[in-house]
mmCIF file of C-alpha atoms in Angstrom:
data_model
loop_
_atom_site.group_PDB
_atom_site.id
_atom_site.type_symbol
_atom_site.label_atom_id
_atom_site.label_comp_id
_atom_site.label_asym_id
_atom_site.label_seq_id
_atom_site.Cartn_x
_atom_site.Cartn_y
_atom_site.Cartn_z
ATOM 1 C CA MET Y 1164 -35.671 12.871 70.721
ATOM 2 C CA THR Y 1165 -32.021 13.675 70.100
ATOM 3 C CA GLY Y 1166 -30.793 15.509 66.995
ATOM 4 C CA SER Y 1167 -29.062 12.415 65.670
ATOM 5 C CA ARG Y 1168 -32.168 10.281 66.043
ATOM 6 C CA VAL Y 1169 -34.197 12.916 64.253
ATOM 7 C CA VAL Y 1170 -31.781 12.983 61.321
ATOM 8 C CA LEU Y 1171 -31.746 9.197 61.121
ATOM 9 C CA SER Y 1172 -35.506 9.057 61.285
ATOM 10 C CA MET Y 1173 -35.704 11.675 58.518
ATOM 11 C CA ALA Y 1174 -33.466 9.554 56.306
ATOM 12 C CA ALA Y 1175 -35.425 6.430 57.061
ATOM 13 C CA VAL Y 1176 -38.736 7.915 55.973
ATOM 14 C CA LEU Y 1177 -37.510 9.477 52.752
ATOM 15 C CA ALA Y 1178 -38.290 6.241 50.941
ATOM 16 C CA GLY Y 1179 -41.906 6.654 51.960
ATOM 17 C CA LEU Y 1180 -42.423 9.937 50.204
ATOM 18 C CA LEU Y 1181 -44.221 8.531 47.176
ATOM 19 C CA ALA Y 1182 -46.442 6.174 49.122
ATOM 20 C CA GLY Y 1183 -47.092 8.465 52.091
ATOM 21 C CA CYS Y 1184 -48.444 11.598 50.403
ATOM 22 C CA SER Y 1185 -52.193 11.996 50.276
ATOM 23 C CA GLN Y 1186 -53.883 11.137 46.996
ATOM 24 C CA PRO Y 1187 -55.071 13.908 44.635
ATOM 25 C CA PRO Y 1188 -58.692 14.926 45.177
ATOM 26 C CA ALA Y 1189 -61.451 13.813 42.871
ATOM 27 C CA PRO Y 1190 -62.422 16.365 40.182
ATOM 28 C CA GLY Y 1191 -64.444 19.209 41.681
ATOM 29 C CA GLU Y 1192 -63.385 18.452 45.261
ATOM 30 C CA PRO Y 1193 -61.216 20.936 47.208
ATOM 31 C CA VAL Y 1194 -57.616 20.088 48.023
ATOM 32 C CA ARG Y 1195 -57.485 19.402 51.743
ATOM 33 C CA LEU Y 1196 -54.326 20.385 53.588
ATOM 34 C CA ARG Y 1197 -53.306 20.192 57.222
ATOM 35 C CA LEU Y 1198 -50.932 22.605 58.911
ATOM 36 C CA ALA Y 1199 -49.531 21.736 62.325
ATOM 37 C CA HIS Y 1200 -47.339 23.613 64.801
ATOM 38 C CA VAL Y 1201 -46.455 23.616 68.513
ATOM 39 C CA TYR Y 1202 -47.415 27.182 69.445
ATOM 40 C CA GLU Y 1203 -50.240 27.906 71.860
ATOM 41 C CA LEU Y 1204 -53.578 29.439 70.862
ATOM 42 C CA LYS Y 1205 -52.713 32.818 72.394
ATOM 43 C CA SER Y 1206 -49.270 33.007 70.811
ATOM 44 C CA PRO Y 1207 -48.829 35.652 68.084
ATOM 45 C CA THR Y 1208 -47.976 32.834 65.657
ATOM 46 C CA HIS Y 1209 -51.486 31.432 65.969
ATOM 47 C CA ALA Y 1210 -53.571 34.407 67.168
ATOM 48 C CA PHE Y 1211 -52.413 36.742 64.405
ATOM 49 C CA GLY Y 1212 -51.424 34.112 61.869
ATOM 50 C CA THR Y 1213 -52.489 30.507 61.475
ATOM 51 C CA ALA Y 1214 -55.863 30.990 63.156
ATOM 52 C CA HIS Y 1215 -56.936 32.994 60.051
ATOM 53 C CA LEU Y 1216 -55.373 30.786 57.379
ATOM 54 C CA ALA Y 1217 -58.396 28.608 56.580
ATOM 55 C CA GLN Y 1218 -60.771 31.561 56.284
ATOM 56 C CA ARG Y 1219 -58.437 33.548 54.069
ATOM 57 C CA LEU Y 1220 -57.856 30.665 51.702
ATOM 58 C CA ALA Y 1221 -61.538 29.829 51.532
ATOM 59 C CA ALA Y 1222 -62.214 33.451 50.568
ATOM 60 C CA ALA Y 1223 -59.630 33.170 47.766
ATOM 61 C CA GLY Y 1224 -61.880 30.649 46.030
ATOM 62 C CA VAL Y 1225 -59.130 28.479 44.599
ATOM 63 C CA GLY Y 1226 -60.260 25.141 46.017
ATOM 64 C CA LEU Y 1227 -58.018 24.917 49.092
ATOM 65 C CA ASP Y 1228 -59.417 23.600 52.372
ATOM 66 C CA VAL Y 1229 -56.902 23.952 55.223
ATOM 67 C CA SER Y 1230 -57.205 22.608 58.775
ATOM 68 C CA VAL Y 1231 -54.818 24.018 61.388
ATOM 69 C CA PHE Y 1232 -53.621 21.983 64.400
ATOM 70 C CA PRO Y 1233 -51.860 24.239 66.945
ATOM 71 C CA ALA Y 1234 -50.379 23.576 70.375
ATOM 72 C CA ALA Y 1235 -48.553 20.349 69.461
ATOM 73 C CA GLN Y 1236 -51.819 18.508 68.810
ATOM 74 C CA LEU Y 1237 -50.092 16.358 66.155
ATOM 75 C CA GLY Y 1238 -46.742 16.062 67.902
ATOM 76 C CA SER Y 1239 -43.576 17.864 68.889
ATOM 77 C CA GLU Y 1240 -41.613 20.020 66.463
ATOM 78 C CA ALA Y 1241 -39.287 17.123 65.623
ATOM 79 C CA GLU Y 1242 -42.251 14.767 65.143
ATOM 80 C CA LEU Y 1243 -44.010 17.209 62.855
ATOM 81 C CA LEU Y 1244 -40.930 17.427 60.662
ATOM 82 C CA GLU Y 1245 -40.766 13.646 60.440
ATOM 83 C CA GLN Y 1246 -44.407 13.573 59.376
ATOM 84 C CA LEU Y 1247 -43.805 16.319 56.848
ATOM 85 C CA VAL Y 1248 -40.868 14.575 55.198
ATOM 86 C CA ALA Y 1249 -42.768 11.277 55.138
ATOM 87 C CA GLY Y 1250 -45.736 12.912 53.385
ATOM 88 C CA GLU Y 1251 -47.978 12.163 56.353
ATOM 89 C CA LEU Y 1252 -48.503 15.918 56.905
ATOM 90 C CA GLU Y 1253 -48.816 18.613 54.247
ATOM 91 C CA LEU Y 1254 -47.663 21.795 56.083
ATOM 92 C CA ALA Y 1255 -45.740 22.442 59.290
ATOM 93 C CA ILE Y 1256 -43.944 25.224 61.148
ATOM 94 C CA ALA Y 1257 -40.456 24.785 62.610
ATOM 95 C CA GLY Y 1258 -37.651 26.964 63.856
ATOM 96 C CA PRO Y 1259 -34.120 27.284 62.447
ATOM 97 C CA SER Y 1260 -32.489 25.128 65.102
ATOM 98 C CA PHE Y 1261 -34.594 22.151 63.993
ATOM 99 C CA LEU Y 1262 -33.943 22.799 60.300
ATOM 100 C CA ALA Y 1263 -30.242 23.067 61.122
ATOM 101 C CA MET Y 1264 -30.285 19.342 61.939
ATOM 102 C CA TRP Y 1265 -30.770 18.889 58.179
ATOM 103 C CA HIS Y 1266 -28.725 21.847 56.929
ATOM 104 C CA PRO Y 1267 -26.386 23.120 59.692
ATOM 105 C CA GLU Y 1268 -25.816 26.541 58.114
ATOM 106 C CA ILE Y 1269 -29.389 27.506 58.978
ATOM 107 C CA GLY Y 1270 -28.317 27.453 62.624
ATOM 108 C CA ALA Y 1271 -26.971 30.991 62.094
ATOM 109 C CA PHE Y 1272 -30.548 32.267 62.453
ATOM 110 C CA ASP Y 1273 -30.616 31.210 66.135
ATOM 111 C CA ALA Y 1274 -27.103 32.387 66.915
ATOM 112 C CA ALA Y 1275 -26.800 35.419 69.246
ATOM 113 C CA TYR Y 1276 -26.460 38.790 67.540
ATOM 114 C CA ALA Y 1277 -26.515 37.487 63.998
ATOM 115 C CA PHE Y 1278 -29.099 40.157 63.128
ATOM 116 C CA ARG Y 1279 -29.500 43.764 63.966
ATOM 117 C CA ASP Y 1280 -33.289 43.592 64.385
ATOM 118 C CA LEU Y 1281 -36.336 41.706 63.176
ATOM 119 C CA ASP Y 1282 -36.498 43.601 59.885
ATOM 120 C CA HIS Y 1283 -32.889 42.660 59.160
ATOM 121 C CA MET Y 1284 -33.682 39.014 59.901
ATOM 122 C CA LEU Y 1285 -36.613 39.027 57.466
ATOM 123 C CA GLN Y 1286 -34.597 40.752 54.764
ATOM 124 C CA VAL Y 1287 -31.987 38.003 54.935
ATOM 125 C CA ALA Y 1288 -34.551 35.189 55.158
ATOM 126 C CA HIS Y 1289 -36.408 36.493 52.075
ATOM 127 C CA GLY Y 1290 -33.309 37.358 50.065
ATOM 128 C CA GLU Y 1291 -30.778 35.918 47.679
ATOM 129 C CA LEU Y 1292 -28.359 34.899 50.456
ATOM 130 C CA MET Y 1293 -30.730 32.231 51.810
ATOM 131 C CA LYS Y 1294 -32.202 30.943 48.543
ATOM 132 C CA PRO Y 1295 -29.583 28.204 48.046
ATOM 133 C CA ARG Y 1296 -29.929 27.141 51.705
ATOM 134 C CA TRP Y 1297 -33.692 26.834 51.456
ATOM 135 C CA ASP Y 1298 -33.251 25.084 48.139
ATOM 136 C CA GLU Y 1299 -31.018 22.481 49.772
ATOM 137 C CA LEU Y 1300 -33.873 21.501 52.080
ATOM 138 C CA ARG Y 1301 -36.144 21.012 49.085
ATOM 139 C CA ARG Y 1302 -33.651 18.989 47.069
ATOM 140 C CA ARG Y 1303 -32.463 16.731 49.885
ATOM 141 C CA TYR Y 1304 -35.596 16.304 51.985
ATOM 142 C CA GLY Y 1305 -38.532 17.291 49.809
ATOM 143 C CA VAL Y 1306 -39.421 20.209 52.052
ATOM 144 C CA ARG Y 1307 -40.075 23.677 50.635
ATOM 145 C CA VAL Y 1308 -39.800 26.866 52.711
ATOM 146 C CA LEU Y 1309 -42.801 29.001 51.839
ATOM 147 C CA ASP Y 1310 -42.179 31.892 54.212
ATOM 148 C CA THR Y 1311 -40.334 33.054 57.331
ATOM 149 C CA TRP Y 1312 -42.321 34.671 60.116
ATOM 150 C CA VAL Y 1313 -41.238 36.729 63.110
ATOM 151 C CA TYR Y 1314 -41.270 35.050 66.495
ATOM 152 C CA GLY Y 1315 -39.832 37.991 68.414
ATOM 153 C CA SER Y 1316 -36.797 39.677 69.940
ATOM 154 C CA ARG Y 1317 -35.516 37.622 72.839
ATOM 155 C CA HIS Y 1318 -34.487 39.104 76.201
ATOM 156 C CA ILE Y 1319 -33.105 37.661 79.416
ATOM 157 C CA THR Y 1320 -35.123 37.573 82.681
ATOM 158 C CA SER Y 1321 -33.341 37.235 86.019
ATOM 159 C CA ASN Y 1322 -33.562 38.043 89.729
ATOM 160 C CA ARG Y 1323 -30.780 40.626 89.516
ATOM 161 C CA PRO Y 1324 -29.900 43.136 86.768
ATOM 162 C CA ILE Y 1325 -27.840 41.808 83.847
ATOM 163 C CA ARG Y 1326 -26.028 44.612 82.063
ATOM 164 C CA HIS Y 1327 -22.740 43.106 80.879
ATOM 165 C CA PRO Y 1328 -21.441 39.634 79.913
ATOM 166 C CA ASP Y 1329 -19.525 39.563 83.193
ATOM 167 C CA ASP Y 1330 -22.880 39.598 85.012
ATOM 168 C CA LEU Y 1331 -23.676 36.200 83.452
ATOM 169 C CA ARG Y 1332 -20.608 34.454 84.780
ATOM 170 C CA GLY Y 1333 -21.905 31.266 86.447
ATOM 171 C CA PHE Y 1334 -25.487 32.279 85.629
ATOM 172 C CA ARG Y 1335 -27.659 29.231 84.876
ATOM 173 C CA LEU Y 1336 -29.550 30.431 81.850
ATOM 174 C CA ARG Y 1337 -32.359 28.168 80.644
ATOM 175 C CA LEU Y 1338 -32.239 27.686 76.878
ATOM 176 C CA PRO Y 1339 -33.683 25.095 74.462
ATOM 177 C CA ALA Y 1340 -31.605 21.941 74.273
ATOM 178 C CA ALA Y 1341 -30.556 22.322 70.616
ATOM 179 C CA ARG Y 1342 -26.805 22.848 70.240
ATOM 180 C CA VAL Y 1343 -27.072 26.259 68.609
ATOM 181 C CA TRP Y 1344 -29.161 27.563 71.496
ATOM 182 C CA GLN Y 1345 -26.740 26.248 74.084
ATOM 183 C CA ALA Y 1346 -23.880 27.787 72.123
ATOM 184 C CA SER Y 1347 -25.685 31.125 72.136
ATOM 185 C CA GLY Y 1348 -25.896 30.976 75.918
ATOM 186 C CA GLU Y 1349 -22.131 30.394 76.100
ATOM 187 C CA ALA Y 1350 -21.583 33.219 73.615
ATOM 188 C CA LEU Y 1351 -23.430 35.602 75.971
ATOM 189 C CA GLY Y 1352 -21.246 34.514 78.875
ATOM 190 C CA ALA Y 1353 -23.759 32.346 80.704
ATOM 191 C CA SER Y 1354 -23.804 28.710 81.804
ATOM 192 C CA PRO Y 1355 -26.561 27.382 79.518
ATOM 193 C CA MET Y 1356 -29.019 24.968 81.054
ATOM 194 C CA PRO Y 1357 -31.420 22.848 78.917
ATOM 195 C CA VAL Y 1358 -34.879 22.649 80.434
ATOM 196 C CA ALA Y 1359 -38.055 21.554 78.663
ATOM 197 C CA PHE Y 1360 -40.239 24.575 77.888
ATOM 198 C CA ALA Y 1361 -43.156 23.245 79.939
ATOM 199 C CA GLU Y 1362 -40.862 22.965 82.977
ATOM 200 C CA VAL Y 1363 -39.250 26.423 82.815
ATOM 201 C CA TYR Y 1364 -41.709 28.096 85.239
ATOM 202 C CA MET Y 1365 -41.019 25.514 87.944
ATOM 203 C CA ALA Y 1366 -37.258 25.625 87.328
ATOM 204 C CA LEU Y 1367 -37.287 29.377 87.871
ATOM 205 C CA GLN Y 1368 -39.638 29.184 90.848
ATOM 206 C CA GLN Y 1369 -37.534 26.572 92.607
ATOM 207 C CA GLY Y 1370 -34.192 28.227 91.745
ATOM 208 C CA MET Y 1371 -32.970 25.381 89.558
ATOM 209 C CA ALA Y 1372 -32.374 27.961 86.812
ATOM 210 C CA ASP Y 1373 -31.274 31.573 87.437
ATOM 211 C CA GLY Y 1374 -33.061 32.950 84.405
ATOM 212 C CA GLN Y 1375 -34.464 32.321 80.957
ATOM 213 C CA GLU Y 1376 -34.786 34.199 77.672
ATOM 214 C CA ASN Y 1377 -37.767 34.700 75.371
ATOM 215 C CA PRO Y 1378 -39.724 37.371 73.544
ATOM 216 C CA VAL Y 1379 -41.807 39.609 75.856
ATOM 217 C CA PRO Y 1380 -45.195 38.197 74.732
ATOM 218 C CA THR Y 1381 -43.959 34.668 75.478
ATOM 219 C CA ILE Y 1382 -42.642 35.726 78.889
ATOM 220 C CA GLN Y 1383 -46.060 37.077 79.812
ATOM 221 C CA ALA Y 1384 -48.024 34.192 78.319
ATOM 222 C CA MET Y 1385 -45.986 31.635 80.272
ATOM 223 C CA GLY Y 1386 -46.016 33.676 83.491
ATOM 224 C CA PHE Y 1387 -42.243 33.911 83.786
ATOM 225 C CA HIS Y 1388 -42.583 37.499 85.040
ATOM 226 C CA GLU Y 1389 -44.256 36.058 88.136
ATOM 227 C CA VAL Y 1390 -41.099 34.214 89.212
ATOM 228 C CA GLN Y 1391 -38.397 36.681 88.021
ATOM 229 C CA LYS Y 1392 -37.588 40.215 89.135
ATOM 230 C CA CYS Y 1393 -35.790 41.758 86.124
ATOM 231 C CA LEU Y 1394 -36.255 41.946 82.404
ATOM 232 C CA ASN Y 1395 -32.925 42.765 80.763
ATOM 233 C CA LEU Y 1396 -33.355 44.191 77.260
ATOM 234 C CA THR Y 1397 -30.530 42.263 75.569
ATOM 235 C CA GLY Y 1398 -32.348 41.592 72.243
ATOM 236 C CA HIS Y 1399 -29.766 38.908 71.622
ATOM 237 C CA ILE Y 1400 -31.718 36.743 69.110
ATOM 238 C CA GLN Y 1401 -34.199 37.904 66.524
ATOM 239 C CA SER Y 1402 -36.242 34.749 66.503
ATOM 240 C CA SER Y 1403 -37.937 33.355 63.408
ATOM 241 C CA ILE Y 1404 -40.010 30.370 62.355
ATOM 242 C CA GLN Y 1405 -40.282 28.849 58.898
ATOM 243 C CA ILE Y 1406 -43.526 27.800 57.167
ATOM 244 C CA LEU Y 1407 -42.912 24.498 55.363
ATOM 245 C CA VAL Y 1408 -44.753 22.365 52.809
ATOM 246 C CA ASN Y 1409 -44.083 18.867 51.534
ATOM 247 C CA GLU Y 1410 -42.683 19.343 48.012
ATOM 248 C CA GLN Y 1411 -44.802 16.682 46.384
ATOM 249 C CA VAL Y 1412 -47.930 18.246 47.872
ATOM 250 C CA TRP Y 1413 -46.780 21.613 46.548
ATOM 251 C CA GLN Y 1414 -46.333 20.244 43.028
ATOM 252 C CA ARG Y 1415 -49.876 18.845 43.071
ATOM 253 C CA LEU Y 1416 -51.317 22.356 43.571
ATOM 254 C CA ASN Y 1417 -52.202 24.312 40.459
ATOM 255 C CA ALA Y 1418 -50.742 27.757 39.813
ATOM 256 C CA ALA Y 1419 -53.690 29.614 41.322
ATOM 257 C CA GLN Y 1420 -53.558 27.514 44.482
ATOM 258 C CA GLN Y 1421 -49.795 27.986 44.875
ATOM 259 C CA ASP Y 1422 -50.147 31.740 44.431
ATOM 260 C CA ALA Y 1423 -53.023 31.977 46.874
ATOM 261 C CA LEU Y 1424 -51.221 29.949 49.525
ATOM 262 C CA LEU Y 1425 -48.044 31.999 49.174
ATOM 263 C CA GLN Y 1426 -49.750 35.369 49.162
ATOM 264 C CA THR Y 1427 -51.945 34.458 52.131
ATOM 265 C CA LEU Y 1428 -48.945 33.304 54.167
ATOM 266 C CA CYS Y 1429 -47.074 36.507 53.291
ATOM 267 C CA GLU Y 1430 -49.989 38.660 54.390
ATOM 268 C CA LEU Y 1431 -50.399 36.743 57.621
ATOM 269 C CA GLY Y 1432 -46.638 36.907 58.225
ATOM 270 C CA ARG Y 1433 -46.813 40.721 58.138
ATOM 271 C CA GLU Y 1434 -49.758 40.631 60.512
ATOM 272 C CA VAL Y 1435 -47.875 38.311 62.902
ATOM 273 C CA GLN Y 1436 -44.949 40.782 62.946
ATOM 274 C CA ALA Y 1437 -47.204 43.749 63.563
ATOM 275 C CA GLY Y 1438 -49.097 41.941 66.302
ATOM 276 C CA THR Y 1439 -45.916 40.663 67.949
ATOM 277 C CA GLU Y 1440 -44.350 44.120 67.998
ATOM 278 C CA ARG Y 1441 -47.555 45.744 69.252
ATOM 279 C CA GLU Y 1442 -47.872 43.226 72.101
ATOM 280 C CA ASP Y 1443 -44.212 43.740 72.946
ATOM 281 C CA ARG Y 1444 -44.733 47.528 73.320
ATOM 282 C CA GLU Y 1445 -48.012 47.221 75.233
ATOM 283 C CA ILE Y 1446 -46.747 44.621 77.701
ATOM 284 C CA LEU Y 1447 -43.534 46.549 78.373
ATOM 285 C CA ALA Y 1448 -45.473 49.745 78.961
ATOM 286 C CA ALA Y 1449 -47.841 47.998 81.412
ATOM 287 C CA TRP Y 1450 -44.938 46.369 83.279
ATOM 288 C CA ARG Y 1451 -43.190 49.712 83.657
ATOM 289 C CA GLU Y 1452 -46.315 51.479 84.855
ATOM 290 C CA LYS Y 1453 -47.260 48.757 87.366
ATOM 291 C CA GLU Y 1454 -43.645 47.984 88.304
ATOM 292 C CA VAL Y 1455 -44.236 44.282 87.590
ATOM 293 C CA LEU Y 1456 -40.560 43.873 86.793
ATOM 294 C CA GLN Y 1457 -37.469 45.992 86.885
ATOM 295 C CA ILE Y 1458 -36.882 46.864 83.219
ATOM 296 C CA VAL Y 1459 -33.129 47.069 82.698
ATOM 297 C CA ASP Y 1460 -32.694 49.391 79.729
ATOM 298 C CA ASP Y 1461 -29.026 50.226 80.133
ATOM 299 C CA VAL Y 1462 -27.700 46.855 78.942
ATOM 300 C CA ASP Y 1463 -24.270 47.067 77.337
ATOM 301 C CA VAL Y 1464 -25.521 45.506 74.119
ATOM 302 C CA GLU Y 1465 -22.306 46.252 72.262
ATOM 303 C CA ALA Y 1466 -20.307 44.251 74.808
ATOM 304 C CA PHE Y 1467 -22.643 41.294 74.351
ATOM 305 C CA ARG Y 1468 -22.549 41.678 70.562
ATOM 306 C CA ARG Y 1469 -18.715 41.762 70.445
ATOM 307 C CA ARG Y 1470 -18.463 38.661 72.633
ATOM 308 C CA ALA Y 1471 -21.021 36.715 70.583
ATOM 309 C CA ARG Y 1472 -19.487 37.645 67.254
ATOM 310 C CA GLU Y 1473 -16.011 36.625 68.425
ATOM 311 C CA TYR Y 1474 -17.472 33.350 69.742
ATOM 312 C CA PHE Y 1475 -19.228 32.445 66.463
ATOM 313 C CA ALA Y 1476 -16.507 33.743 64.150
ATOM 314 C CA GLU Y 1477 -15.132 30.237 63.572
ATOM 315 C CA GLY Y 1478 -15.625 26.651 64.571
ATOM 316 C CA PHE Y 1479 -19.296 26.317 63.695
ATOM 317 C CA PRO Y 1480 -20.801 25.012 60.444
ATOM 318 C CA PHE Y 1481 -22.594 28.307 60.073
ATOM 319 C CA SER Y 1482 -19.671 30.603 61.021
ATOM 320 C CA SER Y 1483 -19.158 31.882 57.468
ATOM 321 C CA LEU Y 1484 -22.853 32.681 56.985
ATOM 322 C CA TYR Y 1485 -22.986 34.218 60.467
ATOM 323 C CA GLN Y 1486 -20.140 36.557 59.647
ATOM 324 C CA THR Y 1487 -21.727 37.535 56.347
ATOM 325 C CA ILE Y 1488 -25.054 38.322 58.024
ATOM 326 C CA SER Y 1489 -23.687 40.083 61.086
ATOM 327 C CA SER Y 1490 -21.346 42.282 58.983
ATOM 328 C CA GLN Y 1491 -24.314 43.870 57.189
ATOM 329 C CA GLU Y 1492 -24.484 47.244 58.912
ATOM 330 C CA ALA Y 1493 -27.200 48.624 56.647
ATOM 331 C CA PRO Y 1494 -28.411 45.744 54.503
ATOM 332 C CA ARG Y 1495 -30.266 46.518 51.323
ATOM 333 C CA GLN Y 1496 -33.736 45.067 50.848
ATOM 334 C CA LEU Y 1497 -32.993 41.521 49.781
ATOM 335 C CA GLY Y 1498 -36.538 40.347 49.150
ATOM 336 C CA SER Y 1499 -39.522 41.987 47.534
ATOM 337 C CA ASP Y 1500 -40.250 45.692 47.788
ATOM 338 C CA ASP Y 1501 -42.738 45.300 50.608
ATOM 339 C CA GLY Y 1502 -40.683 42.750 52.593
ATOM 340 C CA ALA Y 1503 -42.838 39.796 51.631
ATOM 341 C CA VAL Y 1504 -41.236 36.435 51.070
ATOM 342 C CA VAL Y 1505 -40.357 35.764 47.463
ATOM 343 C CA PRO Y 1506 -39.063 32.213 46.966
ATOM 344 C CA SER Y 1507 -40.602 30.214 44.093
ATOM 345 C CA GLN Y 1508 -43.093 32.784 42.955
ATOM 346 C CA ASP Y 1509 -42.390 32.914 39.193
ATOM 347 C CA SER Y 1510 -44.676 30.336 37.559
ATOM 348 C CA ALA Y 1511 -41.954 29.464 35.039
ATOM 349 C CA GLU Y 1512 -39.539 28.626 37.815
ATOM 350 C CA ARG Y 1513 -41.785 26.732 40.223
ATOM 351 C CA GLU Y 1514 -39.859 23.497 39.730
ATOM 352 C CA GLU Y 1515 -36.401 24.967 40.407
ATOM 353 C CA THR Y 1516 -36.663 27.701 43.032
ATOM 354 C CA PRO Y 1517 -36.828 27.014 46.789
#
């Protein structure tokens, strides 16, 4: 489904918000929610995060019964967002490039070298800078951002070392089809090539694509290390995903249920980050020891960063936000003291904050 079709579909289903949302439970019955996402069972998103959501909420004793549907069981990322807006699904997970089809500024999160590292990305996502952007999603589409989770630092794999943007000249780099991803490939100096995620292994194996980019745990899970020779530590995108809830569903929850859901998602988000970073270190160490791949450490990251920041400085709907984010050399903590997400936590402001 193209971006324009998704946006049109979103607009078409807005009228169904009132009729589509599930009815309130009978007195004494738990509130039943469904959360759906496209990530596989072994992915950090599920293994360290959503797999534990139902149990944690049940232990909170606030009357929430959550069922999780991973691995695209209920549809693609675009389809899940349509269901969420229509009130046919209560909770979903999506990445910034999909949310950018609603609010283009959010595309900055998937633009190369916007962030220094994963902690910087989370500080911005949880801070004052993004509150009006998240709020725009709620006001226009009835979708509330509950939290932002780490997906991982993305690196390029290839069959020859990639150390400088010049090494990517004419290089067919597989990237997701969304415009911001393709632009990031161009910003790095590559020739971006959209290939469906399920077809990447074959594209690399048959030489249709010269390389791809993903976090290390994803590279291993998908077997890309089997059909590539080099892992180039570019760290060009600090990937994130957003945890979303239908706003009318949110407003039906009582204060204790809202607090329990938020706090549980925040706790799991920290565990997802810790698990993702641990897997990253362990996999890299094993690959070095066993010489599974050539690990290219001496990447000229500054050359890539300069090129990307010049590329995104103007001409994109998120250029101003990108420049603000990327200029933060040592950003202060923008969210709560422990780095947890903070939107919409004050009970007195539940109706107005994102």
